[in-house]
Amino acid sequence: SDRVGRILSSKGLYEIRNFSFVSPKLVEKLGLAADDPRINQLKLTNPLGEDTSIMRTIALPSVLEVLAANRRYRNKTCAIYENAKVYIKRAFSEQPDERLTTVIAFYNNGDFFYMKGIAEHVLSVFGVEDTEAAAKTDLPYFHPGRCAALCDKNGTEYAVFGEVHPNIAKNYG
């Protein structure tokens, strides 16, 4: 994650850090389907409050909140990233699956091809070459015509990027 952070910082993005425990309402704003596994969150037994009662299964909502705050503060541009842990529930007796993910977000600071270039650069540093962008339409929080995944020849998906769906953008302000 430090290496990814250095790469992204060199591209002009600023690192943010959010708490891993969030409000269920923050995740609900993404419009995930009722059967989406990311809805099945780990609930804290003794939370500080409702706003910190679950462990996040997806880092995007926290990042969107930071983008929204920057808009409220009237920042003309914003380019941020977070190397974030997410917690995927397993069987009752097992510890959760902790996964490190990276979320990059910006407004008024590039476009689809800028984001694709960043993703390709990060992957190439880690030895993943010859990826192709394939259309992706199954993520409700992205605009259906403006979302893609970077995949290798075998179809392994390494990165997903796109424009946030207008309804979801509205949900986060």
mmCIF file of C-alpha atoms in Angstrom:
data_model
loop_
_atom_site.group_PDB
_atom_site.id
_atom_site.type_symbol
_atom_site.label_atom_id
_atom_site.label_comp_id
_atom_site.label_asym_id
_atom_site.label_seq_id
_atom_site.Cartn_x
_atom_site.Cartn_y
_atom_site.Cartn_z
ATOM 1 C CA SER A 1 0.000 0.000 0.000
ATOM 2 C CA ASP A 2 2.937 2.376 0.594
ATOM 3 C CA ARG A 3 4.173 1.748 -2.918
ATOM 4 C CA VAL A 4 0.721 2.395 -4.396
ATOM 5 C CA GLY A 5 0.489 5.536 -2.286
ATOM 6 C CA ARG A 6 3.794 6.862 -3.591
ATOM 7 C CA ILE A 7 2.700 6.232 -7.175
ATOM 8 C CA LEU A 8 -0.636 7.976 -6.684
ATOM 9 C CA SER A 9 0.918 10.900 -4.813
ATOM 10 C CA SER A 10 3.358 11.346 -7.696
ATOM 11 C CA LYS A 11 0.326 11.669 -9.984
ATOM 12 C CA GLY A 12 -0.965 14.586 -7.882
ATOM 13 C CA LEU A 13 -3.542 12.761 -5.775
ATOM 14 C CA TYR A 14 -3.843 13.411 -2.044
ATOM 15 C CA GLU A 15 -4.144 10.554 0.431
ATOM 16 C CA ILE A 16 -7.125 10.444 2.753
ATOM 17 C CA ARG A 17 -7.815 8.130 5.665
ATOM 18 C CA ASN A 18 -11.252 7.216 6.898
ATOM 19 C CA PHE A 19 -12.399 5.040 9.751
ATOM 20 C CA SER A 20 -13.130 1.393 8.956
ATOM 21 C CA PHE A 21 -16.320 1.565 10.994
ATOM 22 C CA VAL A 22 -19.118 3.481 9.331
ATOM 23 C CA SER A 23 -22.852 4.059 9.399
ATOM 24 C CA PRO A 24 -25.117 1.552 7.630
ATOM 25 C CA LYS A 25 -26.827 4.571 6.031
ATOM 26 C CA LEU A 26 -23.565 5.507 4.292
ATOM 27 C CA VAL A 27 -23.538 2.151 2.482
ATOM 28 C CA GLU A 28 -27.297 2.238 1.752
ATOM 29 C CA LYS A 29 -26.754 5.364 -0.363
ATOM 30 C CA LEU A 30 -24.880 3.206 -2.926
ATOM 31 C CA GLY A 31 -28.099 1.500 -4.002
ATOM 32 C CA LEU A 32 -26.751 -2.049 -3.700
ATOM 33 C CA ALA A 33 -29.174 -4.908 -4.348
ATOM 34 C CA ALA A 34 -30.648 -6.718 -1.344
ATOM 35 C CA ASP A 35 -28.692 -9.876 -2.224
ATOM 36 C CA ASP A 36 -25.341 -8.050 -2.662
ATOM 37 C CA PRO A 37 -22.811 -9.599 -0.226
ATOM 38 C CA ARG A 38 -21.566 -6.120 0.725
ATOM 39 C CA ILE A 39 -24.918 -5.525 2.451
ATOM 40 C CA ASN A 40 -24.018 -8.308 4.912
ATOM 41 C CA GLN A 41 -21.829 -6.207 7.207
ATOM 42 C CA LEU A 42 -20.137 -6.947 10.495
ATOM 43 C CA LYS A 43 -21.967 -5.180 13.279
ATOM 44 C CA LEU A 44 -19.944 -3.931 16.221
ATOM 45 C CA THR A 45 -21.178 -5.224 19.559
ATOM 46 C CA ASN A 46 -20.373 -2.008 21.416
ATOM 47 C CA PRO A 47 -20.290 0.849 18.874
ATOM 48 C CA LEU A 48 -19.709 4.476 19.815
ATOM 49 C CA GLY A 49 -22.982 5.252 18.042
ATOM 50 C CA GLU A 50 -25.161 4.436 15.032
ATOM 51 C CA ASP A 51 -22.755 6.333 12.751
ATOM 52 C CA THR A 52 -19.948 3.907 13.634
ATOM 53 C CA SER A 53 -21.867 0.660 14.079
ATOM 54 C CA ILE A 54 -20.620 -1.511 11.186
ATOM 55 C CA MET A 55 -17.299 -2.439 9.580
ATOM 56 C CA ARG A 56 -17.184 -1.310 5.974
ATOM 57 C CA THR A 57 -17.414 -3.886 3.214
ATOM 58 C CA ILE A 58 -16.723 -1.293 0.531
ATOM 59 C CA ALA A 59 -14.602 1.858 0.815
ATOM 60 C CA LEU A 60 -16.306 3.917 -1.888
ATOM 61 C CA PRO A 61 -18.974 5.511 0.378
ATOM 62 C CA SER A 62 -16.353 7.023 2.691
ATOM 63 C CA VAL A 63 -14.439 8.435 -0.267
ATOM 64 C CA LEU A 64 -17.621 9.878 -1.778
ATOM 65 C CA GLU A 65 -18.315 11.612 1.530
ATOM 66 C CA VAL A 66 -14.874 13.264 1.345
ATOM 67 C CA LEU A 67 -15.544 14.380 -2.244
ATOM 68 C CA ALA A 68 -18.877 15.841 -1.146
ATOM 69 C CA ALA A 69 -17.208 17.715 1.724
ATOM 70 C CA ASN A 70 -14.698 19.210 -0.715
ATOM 71 C CA ARG A 71 -17.573 20.375 -2.927
ATOM 72 C CA ARG A 72 -19.319 21.951 0.065
ATOM 73 C CA TYR A 73 -16.085 23.793 0.887
ATOM 74 C CA ARG A 74 -16.161 25.090 -2.714
ATOM 75 C CA ASN A 75 -12.903 23.471 -3.766
ATOM 76 C CA LYS A 76 -12.786 23.789 -7.544
ATOM 77 C CA THR A 77 -10.896 20.528 -8.022
ATOM 78 C CA CYS A 78 -10.264 17.467 -5.916
ATOM 79 C CA ALA A 79 -8.138 14.359 -6.527
ATOM 80 C CA ILE A 80 -7.875 11.861 -3.665
ATOM 81 C CA TYR A 81 -7.157 8.224 -2.920
ATOM 82 C CA GLU A 82 -7.494 5.896 0.009
ATOM 83 C CA ASN A 83 -5.737 2.600 0.643
ATOM 84 C CA ALA A 84 -8.489 1.106 2.732
ATOM 85 C CA LYS A 85 -9.235 -2.138 4.470
ATOM 86 C CA VAL A 86 -12.653 -3.643 3.951
ATOM 87 C CA TYR A 87 -14.075 -6.470 6.024
ATOM 88 C CA ILE A 88 -15.966 -9.316 4.388
ATOM 89 C CA LYS A 89 -18.075 -11.488 6.658
ATOM 90 C CA ARG A 90 -17.343 -15.200 6.778
ATOM 91 C CA ALA A 91 -18.895 -18.065 8.716
ATOM 92 C CA PHE A 92 -20.044 -17.183 12.238
ATOM 93 C CA SER A 93 -17.011 -18.615 14.017
ATOM 94 C CA GLU A 94 -14.372 -17.235 11.626
ATOM 95 C CA GLN A 95 -12.573 -13.915 11.567
ATOM 96 C CA PRO A 96 -13.605 -11.607 8.704
ATOM 97 C CA ASP A 97 -11.666 -11.527 5.468
ATOM 98 C CA GLU A 98 -9.680 -8.263 5.590
ATOM 99 C CA ARG A 99 -8.919 -6.985 2.107
ATOM 100 C CA LEU A 100 -6.843 -3.978 1.176
ATOM 101 C CA THR A 101 -8.426 -1.954 -1.607
ATOM 102 C CA THR A 102 -7.522 1.331 -3.221
ATOM 103 C CA VAL A 103 -10.166 3.869 -4.165
ATOM 104 C CA ILE A 104 -9.293 6.840 -6.347
ATOM 105 C CA ALA A 105 -11.752 9.674 -6.840
ATOM 106 C CA PHE A 106 -11.677 13.124 -8.373
ATOM 107 C CA TYR A 107 -13.783 15.852 -9.876
ATOM 108 C CA ASN A 108 -12.818 18.618 -12.307
ATOM 109 C CA ASN A 109 -9.371 17.050 -12.508
ATOM 110 C CA GLY A 110 -9.366 14.599 -15.403
ATOM 111 C CA ASP A 111 -11.655 12.239 -17.236
ATOM 112 C CA PHE A 112 -12.253 8.570 -17.940
ATOM 113 C CA PHE A 113 -9.001 8.215 -19.890
ATOM 114 C CA TYR A 114 -7.014 9.967 -17.161
ATOM 115 C CA MET A 115 -8.336 7.431 -14.654
ATOM 116 C CA LYS A 116 -7.642 4.549 -17.017
ATOM 117 C CA GLY A 117 -4.069 5.771 -17.417
ATOM 118 C CA ILE A 118 -3.532 5.918 -13.659
ATOM 119 C CA ALA A 119 -4.920 2.411 -13.184
ATOM 120 C CA GLU A 120 -2.770 1.026 -16.014
ATOM 121 C CA HIS A 121 0.326 2.714 -14.598
ATOM 122 C CA VAL A 122 -0.222 1.274 -11.102
ATOM 123 C CA LEU A 123 -0.817 -2.209 -12.535
ATOM 124 C CA SER A 124 2.293 -2.021 -14.735
ATOM 125 C CA VAL A 125 4.474 -1.172 -11.711
ATOM 126 C CA PHE A 126 3.282 -4.464 -10.197
ATOM 127 C CA GLY A 127 3.973 -6.406 -13.398
ATOM 128 C CA VAL A 128 0.453 -6.537 -14.800
ATOM 129 C CA GLU A 129 0.743 -5.657 -18.475
ATOM 130 C CA ASP A 130 -1.448 -6.011 -21.547
ATOM 131 C CA THR A 131 -4.751 -5.240 -19.878
ATOM 132 C CA GLU A 132 -7.815 -4.303 -21.852
ATOM 133 C CA ALA A 133 -10.773 -2.184 -20.799
ATOM 134 C CA ALA A 134 -14.045 -4.093 -20.912
ATOM 135 C CA ALA A 135 -17.453 -2.488 -20.412
ATOM 136 C CA LYS A 136 -18.965 -3.151 -16.993
ATOM 137 C CA THR A 137 -22.656 -2.600 -16.326
ATOM 138 C CA ASP A 138 -23.435 -4.543 -13.147
ATOM 139 C CA LEU A 139 -22.417 -1.932 -10.567
ATOM 140 C CA PRO A 140 -25.382 0.252 -9.546
ATOM 141 C CA TYR A 141 -23.181 3.041 -8.212
ATOM 142 C CA PHE A 142 -21.534 3.683 -11.601
ATOM 143 C CA HIS A 143 -23.110 5.211 -14.676
ATOM 144 C CA PRO A 144 -24.013 2.148 -16.811
ATOM 145 C CA GLY A 145 -22.523 3.546 -20.005
ATOM 146 C CA ARG A 146 -19.420 4.985 -18.360
ATOM 147 C CA CYS A 147 -17.865 2.134 -16.415
ATOM 148 C CA ALA A 148 -15.129 -0.320 -17.348
ATOM 149 C CA ALA A 149 -12.885 -2.968 -15.864
ATOM 150 C CA LEU A 150 -9.232 -3.545 -16.681
ATOM 151 C CA CYS A 151 -8.815 -7.251 -17.373
ATOM 152 C CA ASP A 152 -6.021 -9.474 -18.620
ATOM 153 C CA LYS A 153 -6.354 -11.972 -21.486
ATOM 154 C CA ASN A 154 -7.782 -14.603 -19.101
ATOM 155 C CA GLY A 155 -10.528 -12.252 -17.926
ATOM 156 C CA THR A 156 -9.014 -11.599 -14.492
ATOM 157 C CA GLU A 157 -10.338 -8.253 -13.302
ATOM 158 C CA TYR A 158 -7.732 -5.939 -11.743
ATOM 159 C CA ALA A 159 -9.433 -2.558 -11.571
ATOM 160 C CA VAL A 160 -12.867 -1.048 -12.055
ATOM 161 C CA PHE A 161 -13.371 2.605 -12.830
ATOM 162 C CA GLY A 162 -16.080 4.878 -14.070
ATOM 163 C CA GLU A 163 -18.312 7.850 -13.497
ATOM 164 C CA VAL A 164 -20.501 7.757 -10.409
ATOM 165 C CA HIS A 165 -24.161 7.297 -11.311
ATOM 166 C CA PRO A 166 -26.020 10.643 -11.143
ATOM 167 C CA ASN A 167 -28.517 9.288 -8.579
ATOM 168 C CA ILE A 168 -25.697 8.070 -6.343
ATOM 169 C CA ALA A 169 -23.843 11.378 -6.713
ATOM 170 C CA LYS A 170 -27.046 13.101 -5.601
ATOM 171 C CA ASN A 171 -27.332 10.750 -2.589
ATOM 172 C CA TYR A 172 -23.891 11.879 -1.402
ATOM 173 C CA GLY A 173 -24.435 15.548 -2.233
#
